[in-house]
Amino acid sequence: ARDVEVRLLLLLRQSRACVCSIVAVLLIFIGSARSAYAQEEERPLVVGTFVATDDDVLPARVLLQSLADRSGVPSSAVHTAVFLSPLVSRRATRLLRNDALRPDVVSLAGMKRRPELSMREMPGELLVFGAASAARYSRVALLSTRTLALDDVVPRLLSCDAVLCAIFTSAHTFDTDVLVFQPHAELPAAILRSYLTATASMPPPRRTVTLGDVLNAHFIGLQNARMVHDRADNARWWSREQLALPYRRLPISLGANHRYFYNRMQWQLPTST
């Protein structure tokens, strides 16, 4: 009877050890999954600008200062970034890396080596779409160095979680000075293919190809998209195709020309569009 009791105790201990091992493995697995999920969730939001040459460094710093003054960025939740063209000098790069506003400095030099991005006339800003994905940014508000923040625009920009959010300037084209997009590794090549396909039967352009040229060839139908903060009860006025579009239009006030304010000495953005 004592031998049977000892065997039962041994079996009980072994079963407990087995259960503990299984529980430990499950806890490790759950912890790893949570860690991976947390890392994915912590991909930062970014407000950035493209610096083409050394002449753009000062306007970029003025833009970053206006963002810091008006929106309090960079912060733990929202980064600021400057995307540097290969034409930017080392001196200018060091200046931006040591800037007191602490922007992320992202070089675009390595992106030129990718064969699918080798079109000679390609605008340099297109490389930002790939570099933002490589930097693992979750959403990017891309502002031209010609822009200036006059109020707290960052929450309004980054609240747009569509594939692309832009401001229309005419019936079929949109402004590239203010864009919000979700980075994807294949997005630059897809945009370039769309542009080459759309212009295959056309004579070579007599002017420099702009970012607007290539983006408007890829993001077709944006003019039919809903406004970024369109009321839910307005959905009944939109077609099924329009509701399915992964784009949103930004209010035109976010990209108002600076002369609109200078001429009227009006330094606050209009509340309505």
mmCIF file of C-alpha atoms in Angstrom:
data_model
loop_
_atom_site.group_PDB
_atom_site.id
_atom_site.type_symbol
_atom_site.label_atom_id
_atom_site.label_comp_id
_atom_site.label_asym_id
_atom_site.label_seq_id
_atom_site.Cartn_x
_atom_site.Cartn_y
_atom_site.Cartn_z
ATOM 1 C CA ALA A 1 0.000 0.000 0.000
ATOM 2 C CA ARG A 2 2.911 2.315 0.816
ATOM 3 C CA ASP A 3 4.481 1.625 -2.602
ATOM 4 C CA VAL A 4 1.196 2.454 -4.288
ATOM 5 C CA GLU A 5 0.958 5.672 -2.266
ATOM 6 C CA VAL A 6 4.517 6.675 -3.245
ATOM 7 C CA ARG A 7 3.791 5.995 -6.928
ATOM 8 C CA LEU A 8 0.619 8.072 -6.757
ATOM 9 C CA LEU A 9 2.533 10.908 -5.145
ATOM 10 C CA LEU A 10 5.209 10.707 -7.834
ATOM 11 C CA LEU A 11 2.590 10.691 -10.577
ATOM 12 C CA LEU A 12 0.853 13.657 -8.948
ATOM 13 C CA ARG A 13 4.117 15.593 -8.751
ATOM 14 C CA GLN A 14 4.948 14.760 -12.376
ATOM 15 C CA SER A 15 1.500 15.837 -13.540
ATOM 16 C CA ARG A 16 1.838 19.080 -11.578
ATOM 17 C CA ALA A 17 5.245 19.697 -13.133
ATOM 18 C CA CYS A 18 3.807 18.996 -16.585
ATOM 19 C CA VAL A 19 0.915 21.399 -15.989
ATOM 20 C CA CYS A 20 3.318 24.050 -14.716
ATOM 21 C CA SER A 21 5.470 23.625 -17.821
ATOM 22 C CA ILE A 22 2.458 23.980 -20.089
ATOM 23 C CA VAL A 23 1.287 27.061 -18.181
ATOM 24 C CA ALA A 24 4.785 28.566 -18.391
ATOM 25 C CA VAL A 25 4.918 27.990 -22.158
ATOM 26 C CA LEU A 26 1.472 29.539 -22.570
ATOM 27 C CA LEU A 27 2.477 32.556 -20.498
ATOM 28 C CA ILE A 28 5.619 33.042 -22.583
ATOM 29 C CA PHE A 29 3.580 32.768 -25.784
ATOM 30 C CA ILE A 30 0.963 35.235 -24.538
ATOM 31 C CA GLY A 31 3.694 37.621 -23.359
ATOM 32 C CA SER A 32 5.421 37.474 -26.744
ATOM 33 C CA ALA A 33 2.152 38.070 -28.557
ATOM 34 C CA ARG A 34 1.336 41.031 -26.315
ATOM 35 C CA SER A 35 4.829 42.436 -26.831
ATOM 36 C CA ALA A 36 4.543 42.125 -30.611
ATOM 37 C CA TYR A 37 1.077 43.688 -30.524
ATOM 38 C CA ALA A 38 2.313 46.514 -28.336
ATOM 39 C CA GLN A 39 5.217 47.178 -30.688
ATOM 40 C CA GLU A 40 2.826 47.269 -33.630
ATOM 41 C CA GLU A 41 0.514 49.635 -31.779
ATOM 42 C CA GLU A 42 3.411 51.894 -30.800
ATOM 43 C CA ARG A 43 4.344 52.743 -34.385
ATOM 44 C CA PRO A 44 4.517 56.523 -34.202
ATOM 45 C CA LEU A 45 2.418 59.119 -35.938
ATOM 46 C CA VAL A 46 4.549 61.594 -37.843
ATOM 47 C CA VAL A 47 4.369 65.115 -39.198
ATOM 48 C CA GLY A 48 7.144 65.478 -41.731
ATOM 49 C CA THR A 49 8.528 67.525 -44.599
ATOM 50 C CA PHE A 50 10.734 66.829 -47.611
ATOM 51 C CA VAL A 51 14.052 68.677 -47.857
ATOM 52 C CA ALA A 52 15.225 68.667 -51.487
ATOM 53 C CA THR A 53 18.352 70.837 -51.203
ATOM 54 C CA ASP A 54 20.240 72.882 -48.632
ATOM 55 C CA ASP A 55 18.025 75.858 -49.539
ATOM 56 C CA ASP A 56 15.061 74.024 -47.978
ATOM 57 C CA VAL A 57 16.707 73.589 -44.575
ATOM 58 C CA LEU A 58 15.747 77.008 -43.200
ATOM 59 C CA PRO A 59 12.082 76.811 -44.367
ATOM 60 C CA ALA A 60 11.902 73.295 -42.903
ATOM 61 C CA ARG A 61 13.138 74.548 -39.537
ATOM 62 C CA VAL A 62 10.610 77.406 -39.597
ATOM 63 C CA LEU A 63 7.844 74.873 -40.278
ATOM 64 C CA LEU A 64 9.056 72.645 -37.441
ATOM 65 C CA GLN A 65 9.140 75.639 -35.081
ATOM 66 C CA SER A 66 5.570 76.592 -36.000
ATOM 67 C CA LEU A 67 4.456 72.995 -35.347
ATOM 68 C CA ALA A 68 6.195 73.032 -31.967
ATOM 69 C CA ASP A 69 4.636 76.381 -31.007
ATOM 70 C CA ARG A 70 1.103 75.581 -32.195
ATOM 71 C CA SER A 71 0.768 71.830 -31.689
ATOM 72 C CA GLY A 72 3.452 70.933 -29.154
ATOM 73 C CA VAL A 73 5.166 68.389 -31.384
ATOM 74 C CA PRO A 74 7.340 66.395 -31.240
ATOM 75 C CA SER A 75 5.828 64.458 -28.349
ATOM 76 C CA SER A 76 5.706 60.871 -27.141
ATOM 77 C CA ALA A 77 2.750 60.203 -29.434
ATOM 78 C CA VAL A 78 3.649 62.308 -32.490
ATOM 79 C CA HIS A 79 7.102 62.637 -34.015
ATOM 80 C CA THR A 80 8.367 65.246 -36.436
ATOM 81 C CA ALA A 81 10.568 64.151 -39.324
ATOM 82 C CA VAL A 82 12.621 65.614 -42.149
ATOM 83 C CA PHE A 83 13.099 63.417 -45.208
ATOM 84 C CA LEU A 84 16.409 64.317 -46.812
ATOM 85 C CA SER A 85 17.085 64.143 -50.540
ATOM 86 C CA PRO A 86 20.470 62.704 -51.586
ATOM 87 C CA LEU A 87 21.323 66.259 -52.732
ATOM 88 C CA VAL A 88 21.372 67.597 -49.163
ATOM 89 C CA SER A 89 24.927 68.206 -47.941
ATOM 90 C CA ARG A 90 26.510 66.576 -44.906
ATOM 91 C CA ARG A 91 26.744 69.950 -43.197
ATOM 92 C CA ALA A 92 23.005 70.531 -43.557
ATOM 93 C CA THR A 93 22.308 66.980 -42.390
ATOM 94 C CA ARG A 94 24.390 67.529 -39.220
ATOM 95 C CA LEU A 95 22.554 70.798 -38.627
ATOM 96 C CA LEU A 96 19.177 69.044 -38.710
ATOM 97 C CA ARG A 97 20.374 66.122 -36.575
ATOM 98 C CA ASN A 98 21.525 68.563 -33.896
ATOM 99 C CA ASP A 99 18.438 70.754 -34.109
ATOM 100 C CA ALA A 100 16.862 71.630 -30.771
ATOM 101 C CA LEU A 101 13.441 70.573 -32.113
ATOM 102 C CA ARG A 102 14.686 66.946 -32.304
ATOM 103 C CA PRO A 103 13.139 65.809 -35.609
ATOM 104 C CA ASP A 104 13.675 62.306 -36.958
ATOM 105 C CA VAL A 105 16.171 62.694 -39.797
ATOM 106 C CA VAL A 106 15.409 60.143 -42.532
ATOM 107 C CA SER A 107 17.819 59.887 -45.462
ATOM 108 C CA LEU A 108 16.383 58.955 -48.853
ATOM 109 C CA ALA A 109 19.782 58.183 -50.404
ATOM 110 C CA GLY A 110 19.392 54.389 -50.188
ATOM 111 C CA MET A 111 15.957 54.409 -51.833
ATOM 112 C CA LYS A 112 17.434 55.425 -55.219
ATOM 113 C CA ARG A 113 19.119 52.033 -55.592
ATOM 114 C CA ARG A 114 15.846 50.165 -55.872
ATOM 115 C CA PRO A 115 15.343 49.146 -59.538
ATOM 116 C CA GLU A 116 11.599 49.750 -59.540
ATOM 117 C CA LEU A 117 12.266 53.366 -58.537
ATOM 118 C CA SER A 118 14.895 54.124 -61.149
ATOM 119 C CA MET A 119 12.904 56.456 -63.419
ATOM 120 C CA ARG A 120 15.177 59.433 -63.988
ATOM 121 C CA GLU A 121 12.393 62.030 -64.020
ATOM 122 C CA MET A 122 10.796 60.729 -60.846
ATOM 123 C CA PRO A 123 10.145 63.479 -58.262
ATOM 124 C CA GLY A 124 12.251 63.074 -55.165
ATOM 125 C CA GLU A 125 9.266 63.409 -52.833
ATOM 126 C CA LEU A 126 7.976 60.043 -54.029
ATOM 127 C CA LEU A 127 10.818 58.377 -52.125
ATOM 128 C CA VAL A 128 9.231 59.614 -48.891
ATOM 129 C CA PHE A 129 6.409 57.091 -49.288
ATOM 130 C CA GLY A 130 8.898 54.198 -49.171
ATOM 131 C CA ALA A 131 11.158 55.686 -46.507
ATOM 132 C CA ALA A 132 8.199 56.262 -44.183
ATOM 133 C CA SER A 133 7.349 52.572 -44.458
ATOM 134 C CA ALA A 134 10.961 51.543 -43.789
ATOM 135 C CA ALA A 135 10.940 53.774 -40.699
ATOM 136 C CA ARG A 136 7.787 51.952 -39.528
ATOM 137 C CA TYR A 137 5.652 55.061 -39.211
ATOM 138 C CA SER A 138 1.957 54.268 -38.886
ATOM 139 C CA ARG A 139 0.635 57.500 -40.429
ATOM 140 C CA VAL A 140 2.365 60.494 -41.953
ATOM 141 C CA ALA A 141 1.195 64.052 -42.456
ATOM 142 C CA LEU A 142 3.522 65.320 -45.187
ATOM 143 C CA LEU A 143 3.751 69.112 -45.329
ATOM 144 C CA SER A 144 5.650 71.160 -47.877
ATOM 145 C CA THR A 145 8.413 73.442 -46.622
ATOM 146 C CA ARG A 146 6.213 76.222 -48.062
ATOM 147 C CA THR A 147 3.606 75.621 -45.352
ATOM 148 C CA LEU A 148 3.307 77.143 -41.902
ATOM 149 C CA ALA A 149 1.159 76.039 -38.956
ATOM 150 C CA LEU A 150 -1.045 78.882 -37.741
ATOM 151 C CA ASP A 151 -2.997 76.848 -35.187
ATOM 152 C CA ASP A 152 -3.110 73.349 -33.712
ATOM 153 C CA VAL A 153 -3.549 71.511 -37.033
ATOM 154 C CA VAL A 154 -1.799 68.241 -36.124
ATOM 155 C CA PRO A 155 -4.780 66.500 -34.439
ATOM 156 C CA ARG A 156 -7.023 67.393 -37.366
ATOM 157 C CA LEU A 157 -4.518 66.090 -39.901
ATOM 158 C CA LEU A 158 -3.633 62.844 -38.161
ATOM 159 C CA SER A 159 -7.249 62.030 -37.322
ATOM 160 C CA CYS A 160 -7.647 61.048 -40.981
ATOM 161 C CA ASP A 161 -6.951 57.300 -40.998
ATOM 162 C CA ALA A 162 -7.681 56.623 -44.687
ATOM 163 C CA VAL A 163 -5.099 55.409 -47.217
ATOM 164 C CA LEU A 164 -4.737 58.982 -48.477
ATOM 165 C CA CYS A 165 -6.185 62.316 -47.393
ATOM 166 C CA ALA A 166 -5.672 65.418 -49.522
ATOM 167 C CA ILE A 167 -7.096 68.794 -50.507
ATOM 168 C CA PHE A 168 -8.578 69.266 -53.952
ATOM 169 C CA THR A 169 -7.576 72.370 -55.849
ATOM 170 C CA SER A 170 -9.608 71.673 -58.987
ATOM 171 C CA ALA A 171 -12.029 69.088 -60.343
ATOM 172 C CA HIS A 172 -9.440 66.389 -60.990
ATOM 173 C CA THR A 173 -6.235 67.291 -59.164
ATOM 174 C CA PHE A 174 -5.304 67.642 -55.528
ATOM 175 C CA ASP A 175 -2.776 69.722 -53.671
ATOM 176 C CA THR A 176 0.465 67.992 -52.630
ATOM 177 C CA ASP A 177 1.513 70.643 -50.091
ATOM 178 C CA VAL A 178 -0.653 68.976 -47.427
ATOM 179 C CA LEU A 179 -1.029 65.174 -47.533
ATOM 180 C CA VAL A 180 -1.821 62.466 -45.008
ATOM 181 C CA PHE A 181 -1.089 58.854 -45.934
ATOM 182 C CA GLN A 182 -0.532 55.387 -44.530
ATOM 183 C CA PRO A 183 2.967 54.142 -45.459
ATOM 184 C CA HIS A 184 3.337 50.845 -47.288
ATOM 185 C CA ALA A 185 6.528 49.272 -48.625
ATOM 186 C CA GLU A 186 5.130 48.731 -52.140
ATOM 187 C CA LEU A 187 3.359 52.075 -52.416
ATOM 188 C CA PRO A 188 6.114 54.041 -54.268
ATOM 189 C CA ALA A 189 6.492 51.364 -56.954
ATOM 190 C CA ALA A 190 2.700 51.100 -57.350
ATOM 191 C CA ILE A 191 2.398 54.889 -57.747
ATOM 192 C CA LEU A 192 5.188 54.906 -60.329
ATOM 193 C CA ARG A 193 3.632 52.049 -62.325
ATOM 194 C CA SER A 194 0.310 53.875 -62.397
ATOM 195 C CA TYR A 195 1.986 57.008 -63.720
ATOM 196 C CA LEU A 196 3.939 55.134 -66.401
ATOM 197 C CA THR A 197 0.807 53.287 -67.493
ATOM 198 C CA ALA A 198 -1.262 56.470 -67.645
ATOM 199 C CA THR A 199 1.374 58.307 -69.717
ATOM 200 C CA ALA A 200 2.592 55.421 -71.909
ATOM 201 C CA SER A 201 0.832 56.740 -75.025
ATOM 202 C CA MET A 202 1.736 60.381 -74.395
ATOM 203 C CA PRO A 203 4.800 62.258 -75.692
ATOM 204 C CA PRO A 204 7.575 62.875 -73.136
ATOM 205 C CA PRO A 205 6.741 65.786 -70.833
ATOM 206 C CA ARG A 206 8.353 69.108 -71.670
ATOM 207 C CA ARG A 207 8.530 70.056 -68.025
ATOM 208 C CA THR A 208 9.728 68.422 -64.833
ATOM 209 C CA VAL A 209 7.414 65.692 -63.566
ATOM 210 C CA THR A 210 5.931 66.776 -60.233
ATOM 211 C CA LEU A 211 4.687 64.807 -57.260
ATOM 212 C CA GLY A 212 1.169 65.916 -58.179
ATOM 213 C CA ASP A 213 1.544 64.352 -61.635
ATOM 214 C CA VAL A 214 2.372 60.903 -60.305
ATOM 215 C CA LEU A 215 0.011 60.926 -57.322
ATOM 216 C CA ASN A 216 -2.978 62.071 -59.340
ATOM 217 C CA ALA A 217 -2.304 59.232 -61.815
ATOM 218 C CA HIS A 218 -2.440 56.657 -58.994
ATOM 219 C CA PHE A 219 -5.050 57.898 -56.517
ATOM 220 C CA ILE A 220 -7.921 58.054 -58.984
ATOM 221 C CA GLY A 221 -11.335 58.949 -57.656
ATOM 222 C CA LEU A 222 -10.209 61.056 -54.719
ATOM 223 C CA GLN A 223 -12.368 63.916 -55.980
ATOM 224 C CA ASN A 224 -15.403 61.704 -55.337
ATOM 225 C CA ALA A 225 -14.399 60.781 -51.798
ATOM 226 C CA ARG A 226 -16.155 61.953 -48.660
ATOM 227 C CA MET A 227 -14.817 64.672 -46.390
ATOM 228 C CA VAL A 228 -12.598 63.444 -43.598
ATOM 229 C CA HIS A 229 -15.099 64.232 -40.845
ATOM 230 C CA ASP A 230 -18.293 63.785 -42.806
ATOM 231 C CA ARG A 231 -21.309 63.152 -40.578
ATOM 232 C CA ALA A 232 -22.504 59.557 -40.447
ATOM 233 C CA ASP A 233 -26.052 60.516 -41.373
ATOM 234 C CA ASN A 234 -24.765 61.957 -44.679
ATOM 235 C CA ALA A 235 -23.929 58.450 -45.885
ATOM 236 C CA ARG A 236 -27.343 58.135 -47.501
ATOM 237 C CA TRP A 237 -26.321 60.782 -50.047
ATOM 238 C CA TRP A 238 -23.252 58.852 -51.198
ATOM 239 C CA SER A 239 -23.145 55.970 -53.700
ATOM 240 C CA ARG A 240 -21.838 52.554 -52.709
ATOM 241 C CA GLU A 241 -18.691 53.137 -54.800
ATOM 242 C CA GLN A 242 -18.005 56.434 -53.056
ATOM 243 C CA LEU A 243 -18.463 54.898 -49.614
ATOM 244 C CA ALA A 244 -15.990 52.146 -50.536
ATOM 245 C CA LEU A 245 -13.210 54.550 -51.575
ATOM 246 C CA PRO A 246 -10.230 54.317 -49.171
ATOM 247 C CA TYR A 247 -9.613 58.070 -49.511
ATOM 248 C CA ARG A 248 -10.853 61.184 -47.745
ATOM 249 C CA ARG A 249 -10.815 64.859 -48.686
ATOM 250 C CA LEU A 250 -9.330 67.376 -46.271
ATOM 251 C CA PRO A 251 -11.004 70.769 -45.795
ATOM 252 C CA ILE A 252 -9.555 73.432 -48.056
ATOM 253 C CA SER A 253 -8.849 75.695 -45.062
ATOM 254 C CA LEU A 254 -5.955 73.412 -44.072
ATOM 255 C CA GLY A 255 -4.138 74.385 -47.251
ATOM 256 C CA ALA A 256 -5.207 78.006 -47.648
ATOM 257 C CA ASN A 257 -2.754 80.191 -49.538
ATOM 258 C CA HIS A 258 -0.735 82.453 -47.270
ATOM 259 C CA ARG A 259 -1.904 85.533 -49.213
ATOM 260 C CA TYR A 260 -5.410 84.839 -47.925
ATOM 261 C CA PHE A 261 -4.180 85.786 -44.445
ATOM 262 C CA TYR A 262 -1.647 88.480 -45.298
ATOM 263 C CA ASN A 263 -4.065 90.544 -47.366
ATOM 264 C CA ARG A 264 -6.666 90.580 -44.615
ATOM 265 C CA MET A 265 -4.315 90.585 -41.636
ATOM 266 C CA GLN A 266 -6.228 87.512 -40.492
ATOM 267 C CA TRP A 267 -3.971 85.173 -38.560
ATOM 268 C CA GLN A 268 -6.528 82.571 -37.593
ATOM 269 C CA LEU A 269 -7.670 79.753 -39.866
ATOM 270 C CA PRO A 270 -11.343 79.931 -40.904
ATOM 271 C CA THR A 271 -13.604 77.630 -38.909
ATOM 272 C CA SER A 272 -15.754 76.640 -41.889
ATOM 273 C CA THR A 273 -14.838 75.401 -45.356
#
